[in-house]
PDB file of C-alpha atoms in Angstrom:
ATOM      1  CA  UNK A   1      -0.766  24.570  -6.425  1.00 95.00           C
ATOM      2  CA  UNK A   2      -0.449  25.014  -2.903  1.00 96.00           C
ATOM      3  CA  UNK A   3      -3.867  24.795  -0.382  1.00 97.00           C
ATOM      4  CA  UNK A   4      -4.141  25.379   3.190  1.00 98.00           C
ATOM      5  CA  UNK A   5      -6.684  22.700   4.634  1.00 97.00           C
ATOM      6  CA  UNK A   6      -7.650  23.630   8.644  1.00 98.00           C
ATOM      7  CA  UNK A   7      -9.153  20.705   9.873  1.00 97.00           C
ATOM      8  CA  UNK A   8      -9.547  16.778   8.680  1.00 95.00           C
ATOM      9  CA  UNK A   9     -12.748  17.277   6.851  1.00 97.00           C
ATOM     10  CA  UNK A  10     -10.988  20.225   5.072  1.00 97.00           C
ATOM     11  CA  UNK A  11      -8.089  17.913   3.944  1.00 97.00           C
ATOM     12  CA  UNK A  12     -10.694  14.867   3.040  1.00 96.00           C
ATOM     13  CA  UNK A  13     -13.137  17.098   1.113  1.00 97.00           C
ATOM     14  CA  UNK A  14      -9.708  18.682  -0.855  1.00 97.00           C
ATOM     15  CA  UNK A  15      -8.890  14.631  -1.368  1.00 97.00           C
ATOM     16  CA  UNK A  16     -11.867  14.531  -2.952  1.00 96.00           C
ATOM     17  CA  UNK A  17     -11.970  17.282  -5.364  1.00 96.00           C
ATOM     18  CA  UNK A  18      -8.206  16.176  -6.503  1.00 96.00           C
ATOM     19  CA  UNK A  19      -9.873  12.435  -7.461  1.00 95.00           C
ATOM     20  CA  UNK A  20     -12.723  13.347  -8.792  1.00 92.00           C
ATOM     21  CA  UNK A  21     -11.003  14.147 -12.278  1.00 87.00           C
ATOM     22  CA  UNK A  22      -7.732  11.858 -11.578  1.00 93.00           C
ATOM     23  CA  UNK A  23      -7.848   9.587 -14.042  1.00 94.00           C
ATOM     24  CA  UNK A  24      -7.633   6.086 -13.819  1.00 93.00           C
ATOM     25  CA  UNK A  25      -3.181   4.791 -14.157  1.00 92.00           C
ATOM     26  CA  UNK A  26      -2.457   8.025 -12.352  1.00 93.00           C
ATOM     27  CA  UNK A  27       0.008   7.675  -9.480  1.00 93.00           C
ATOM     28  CA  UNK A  28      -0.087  10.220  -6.613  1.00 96.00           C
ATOM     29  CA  UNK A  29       3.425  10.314  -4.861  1.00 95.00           C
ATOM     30  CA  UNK A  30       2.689  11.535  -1.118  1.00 95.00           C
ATOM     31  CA  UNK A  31       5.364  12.956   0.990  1.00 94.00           C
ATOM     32  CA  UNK A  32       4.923  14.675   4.463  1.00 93.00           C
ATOM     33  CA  UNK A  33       5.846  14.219   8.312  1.00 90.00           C
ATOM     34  CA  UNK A  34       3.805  11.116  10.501  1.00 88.00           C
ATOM     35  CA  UNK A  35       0.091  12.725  11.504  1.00 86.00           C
ATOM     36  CA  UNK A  36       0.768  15.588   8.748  1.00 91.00           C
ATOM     37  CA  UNK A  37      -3.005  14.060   6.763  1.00 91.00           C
ATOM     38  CA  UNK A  38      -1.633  11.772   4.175  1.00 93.00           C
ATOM     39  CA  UNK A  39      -4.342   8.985   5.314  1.00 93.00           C
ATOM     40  CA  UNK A  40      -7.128  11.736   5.729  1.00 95.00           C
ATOM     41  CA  UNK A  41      -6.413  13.040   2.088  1.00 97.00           C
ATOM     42  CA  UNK A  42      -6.672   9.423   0.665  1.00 96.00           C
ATOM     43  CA  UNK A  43      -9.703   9.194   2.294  1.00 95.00           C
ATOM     44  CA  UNK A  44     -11.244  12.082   0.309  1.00 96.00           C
ATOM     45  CA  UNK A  45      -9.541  10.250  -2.647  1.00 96.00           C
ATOM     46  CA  UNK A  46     -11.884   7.409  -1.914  1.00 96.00           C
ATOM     47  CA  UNK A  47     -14.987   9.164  -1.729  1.00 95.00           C
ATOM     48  CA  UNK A  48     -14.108  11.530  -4.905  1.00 95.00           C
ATOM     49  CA  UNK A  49     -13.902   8.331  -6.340  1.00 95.00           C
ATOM     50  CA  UNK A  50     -17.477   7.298  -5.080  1.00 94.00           C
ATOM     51  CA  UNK A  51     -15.530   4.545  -3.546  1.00 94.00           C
ATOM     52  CA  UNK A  52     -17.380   3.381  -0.571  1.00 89.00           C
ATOM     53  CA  UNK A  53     -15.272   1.385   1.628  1.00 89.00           C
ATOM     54  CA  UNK A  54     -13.672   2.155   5.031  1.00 85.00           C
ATOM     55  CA  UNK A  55      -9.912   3.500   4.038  1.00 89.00           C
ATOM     56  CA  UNK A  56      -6.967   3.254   6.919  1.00 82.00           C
ATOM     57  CA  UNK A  57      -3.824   3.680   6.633  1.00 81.00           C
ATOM     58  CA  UNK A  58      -2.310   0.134   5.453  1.00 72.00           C
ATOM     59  CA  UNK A  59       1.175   0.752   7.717  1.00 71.00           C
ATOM     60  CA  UNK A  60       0.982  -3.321   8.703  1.00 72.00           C
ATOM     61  CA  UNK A  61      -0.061  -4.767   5.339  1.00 79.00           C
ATOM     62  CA  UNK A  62       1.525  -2.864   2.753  1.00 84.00           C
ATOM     63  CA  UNK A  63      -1.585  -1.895   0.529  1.00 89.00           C
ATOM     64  CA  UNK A  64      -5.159  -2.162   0.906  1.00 92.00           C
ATOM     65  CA  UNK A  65      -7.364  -2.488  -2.452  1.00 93.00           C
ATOM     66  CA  UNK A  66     -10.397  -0.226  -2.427  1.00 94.00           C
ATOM     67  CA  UNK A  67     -12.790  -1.621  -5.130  1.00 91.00           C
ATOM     68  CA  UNK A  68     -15.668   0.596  -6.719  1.00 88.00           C
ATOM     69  CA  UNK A  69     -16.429   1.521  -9.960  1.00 86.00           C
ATOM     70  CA  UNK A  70     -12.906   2.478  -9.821  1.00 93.00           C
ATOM     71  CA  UNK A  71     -10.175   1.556  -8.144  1.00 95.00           C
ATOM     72  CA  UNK A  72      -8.018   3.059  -5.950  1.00 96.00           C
ATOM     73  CA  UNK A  73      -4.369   0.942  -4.252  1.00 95.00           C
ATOM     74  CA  UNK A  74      -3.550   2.695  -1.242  1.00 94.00           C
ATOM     75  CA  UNK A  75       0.489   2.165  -0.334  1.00 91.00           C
ATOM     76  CA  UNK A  76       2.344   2.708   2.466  1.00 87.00           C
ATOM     77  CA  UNK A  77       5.928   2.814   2.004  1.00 84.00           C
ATOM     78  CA  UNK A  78       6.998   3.755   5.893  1.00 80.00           C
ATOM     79  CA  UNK A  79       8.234  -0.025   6.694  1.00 79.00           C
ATOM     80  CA  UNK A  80      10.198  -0.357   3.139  1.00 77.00           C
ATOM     81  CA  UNK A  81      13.513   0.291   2.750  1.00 74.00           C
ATOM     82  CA  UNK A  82      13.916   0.468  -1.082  1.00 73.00           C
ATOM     83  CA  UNK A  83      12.233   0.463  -4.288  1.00 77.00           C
ATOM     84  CA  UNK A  84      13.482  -3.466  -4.765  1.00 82.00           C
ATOM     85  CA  UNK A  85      11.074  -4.194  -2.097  1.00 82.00           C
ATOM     86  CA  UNK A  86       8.044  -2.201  -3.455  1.00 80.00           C
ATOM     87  CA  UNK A  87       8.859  -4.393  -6.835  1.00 84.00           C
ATOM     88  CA  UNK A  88       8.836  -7.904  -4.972  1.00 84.00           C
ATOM     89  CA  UNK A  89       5.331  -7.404  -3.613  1.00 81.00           C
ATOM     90  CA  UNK A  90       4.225  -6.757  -6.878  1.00 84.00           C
ATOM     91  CA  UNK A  91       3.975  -2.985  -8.121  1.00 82.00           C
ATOM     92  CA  UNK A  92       4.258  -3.213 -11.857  1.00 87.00           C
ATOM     93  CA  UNK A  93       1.517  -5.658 -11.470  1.00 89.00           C
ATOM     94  CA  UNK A  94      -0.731  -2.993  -9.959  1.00 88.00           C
ATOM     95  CA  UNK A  95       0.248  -0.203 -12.339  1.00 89.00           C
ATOM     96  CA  UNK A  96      -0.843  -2.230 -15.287  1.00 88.00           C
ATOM     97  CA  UNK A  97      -4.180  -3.052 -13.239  1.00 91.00           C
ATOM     98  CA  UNK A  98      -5.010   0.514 -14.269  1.00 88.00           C
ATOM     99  CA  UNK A  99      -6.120   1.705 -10.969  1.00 93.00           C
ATOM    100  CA  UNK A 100      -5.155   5.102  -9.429  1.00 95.00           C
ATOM    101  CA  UNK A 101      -1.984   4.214  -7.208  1.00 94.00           C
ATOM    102  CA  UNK A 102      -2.032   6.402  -3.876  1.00 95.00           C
ATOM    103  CA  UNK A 103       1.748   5.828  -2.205  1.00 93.00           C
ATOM    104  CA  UNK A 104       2.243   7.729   1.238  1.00 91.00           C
ATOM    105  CA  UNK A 105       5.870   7.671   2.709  1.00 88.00           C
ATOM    106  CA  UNK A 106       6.936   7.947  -0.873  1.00 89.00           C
ATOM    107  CA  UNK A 107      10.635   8.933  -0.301  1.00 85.00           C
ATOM    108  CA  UNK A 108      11.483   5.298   0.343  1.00 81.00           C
ATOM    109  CA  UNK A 109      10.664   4.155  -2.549  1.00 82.00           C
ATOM    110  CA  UNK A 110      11.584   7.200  -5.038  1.00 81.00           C
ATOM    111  CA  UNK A 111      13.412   5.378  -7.958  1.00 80.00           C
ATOM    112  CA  UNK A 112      10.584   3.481  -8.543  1.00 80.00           C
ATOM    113  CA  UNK A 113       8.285   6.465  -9.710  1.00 83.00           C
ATOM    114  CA  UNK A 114       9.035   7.124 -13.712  1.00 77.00           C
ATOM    115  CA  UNK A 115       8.823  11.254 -13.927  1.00 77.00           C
ATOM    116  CA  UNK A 116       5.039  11.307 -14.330  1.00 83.00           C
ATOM    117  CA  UNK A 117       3.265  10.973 -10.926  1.00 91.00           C
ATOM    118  CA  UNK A 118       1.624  13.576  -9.237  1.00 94.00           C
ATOM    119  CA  UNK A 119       3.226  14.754  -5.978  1.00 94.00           C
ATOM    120  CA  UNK A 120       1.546  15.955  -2.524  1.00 96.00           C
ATOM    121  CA  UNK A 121       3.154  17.508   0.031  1.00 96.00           C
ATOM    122  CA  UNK A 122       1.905  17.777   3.557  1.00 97.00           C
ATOM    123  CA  UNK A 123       3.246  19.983   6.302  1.00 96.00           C
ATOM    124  CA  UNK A 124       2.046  20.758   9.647  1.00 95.00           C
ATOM    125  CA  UNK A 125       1.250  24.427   9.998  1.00 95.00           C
ATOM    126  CA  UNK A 126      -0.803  23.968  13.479  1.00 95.00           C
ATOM    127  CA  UNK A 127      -2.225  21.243  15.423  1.00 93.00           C
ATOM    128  CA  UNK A 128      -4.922  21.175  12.712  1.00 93.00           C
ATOM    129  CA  UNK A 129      -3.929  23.629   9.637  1.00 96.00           C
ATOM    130  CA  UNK A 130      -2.157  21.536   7.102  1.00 97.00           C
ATOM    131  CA  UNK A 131       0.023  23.314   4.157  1.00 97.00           C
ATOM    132  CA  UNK A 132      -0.961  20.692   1.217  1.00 97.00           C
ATOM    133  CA  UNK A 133       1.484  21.327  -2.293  1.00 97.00           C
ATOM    134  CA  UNK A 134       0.128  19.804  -5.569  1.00 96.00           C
ATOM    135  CA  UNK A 135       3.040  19.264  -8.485  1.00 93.00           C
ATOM    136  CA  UNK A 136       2.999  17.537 -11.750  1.00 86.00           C
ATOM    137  CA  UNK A 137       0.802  15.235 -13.481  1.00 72.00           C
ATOM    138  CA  UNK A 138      -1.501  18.738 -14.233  1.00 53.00           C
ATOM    139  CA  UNK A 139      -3.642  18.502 -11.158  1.00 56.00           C
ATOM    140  CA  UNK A 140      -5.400  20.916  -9.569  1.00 53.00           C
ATOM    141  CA  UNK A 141      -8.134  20.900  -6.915  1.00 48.00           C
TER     142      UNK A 141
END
């Protein structure tokens, strides 16, 4: 499915209606230029998720834990360089935590995904429209 999103709140509120029905062990593979609304869209994970916690982008410390009712890991792959390093801070250990695993920057860390996460692509159509793909892991928003 592919959406066009024309603002931030557009992109968080889509976030939103994509978690609301994820369900918990999903992974959600994100791929997309720097400033393209990865962070934004997580954000609107977070809130779908009736997560209430302040959600950045974790660039300097790898993952941040949002805690709720559910529970949603927010990766960011950008300083990695392979999967091997993904795997020595402890991945498999938060897959079988059964939270919903958010990874932006995804393409650095590829081999690690097993066939069955969901995908979201993010391209820059304007200063503020976003082009936002949905693929696999039968998700729509």
């Amino acid at each position: 499915m592919v959406y066009i999103t024309n603002s931030e709140a557009e992109t968080e509120a889509l976030g939103a209606r994509f978690a609301r029905e994820l369900p918990d062990g999903s992974v959600v593979a994100f791929y997309g230029e720097l400033g393209s609304g990865k962070t934004a869209f997580v954000r609107g994970m977070a809130r779908g998720m009736e997560i209430d916690a302040l959600v950045n982008s974790p660039t300097f410390t790898i993952v941040n834990e949002y805690i709720g009712e559910r529970c949603l890991f927010h990766f960011d792959m950008y300083r990695l360089g392979s999967a091997d390093e993904l795997y020595d801070i402890g991945w498999e250990d938060y897959l079988s935590r059964g939270g919903v695993c958010a990874v932006e920057w995804s393409e650095n860390v590829a081999e690690a995904f097993e066939g069955d996460e969901t995908t979201v692509t993010f391209r820059k159509l304007s200063e503020s429209a976003r082009e936002i793909t949905v693929e696999g892991g039968n998700r729509s928003c």
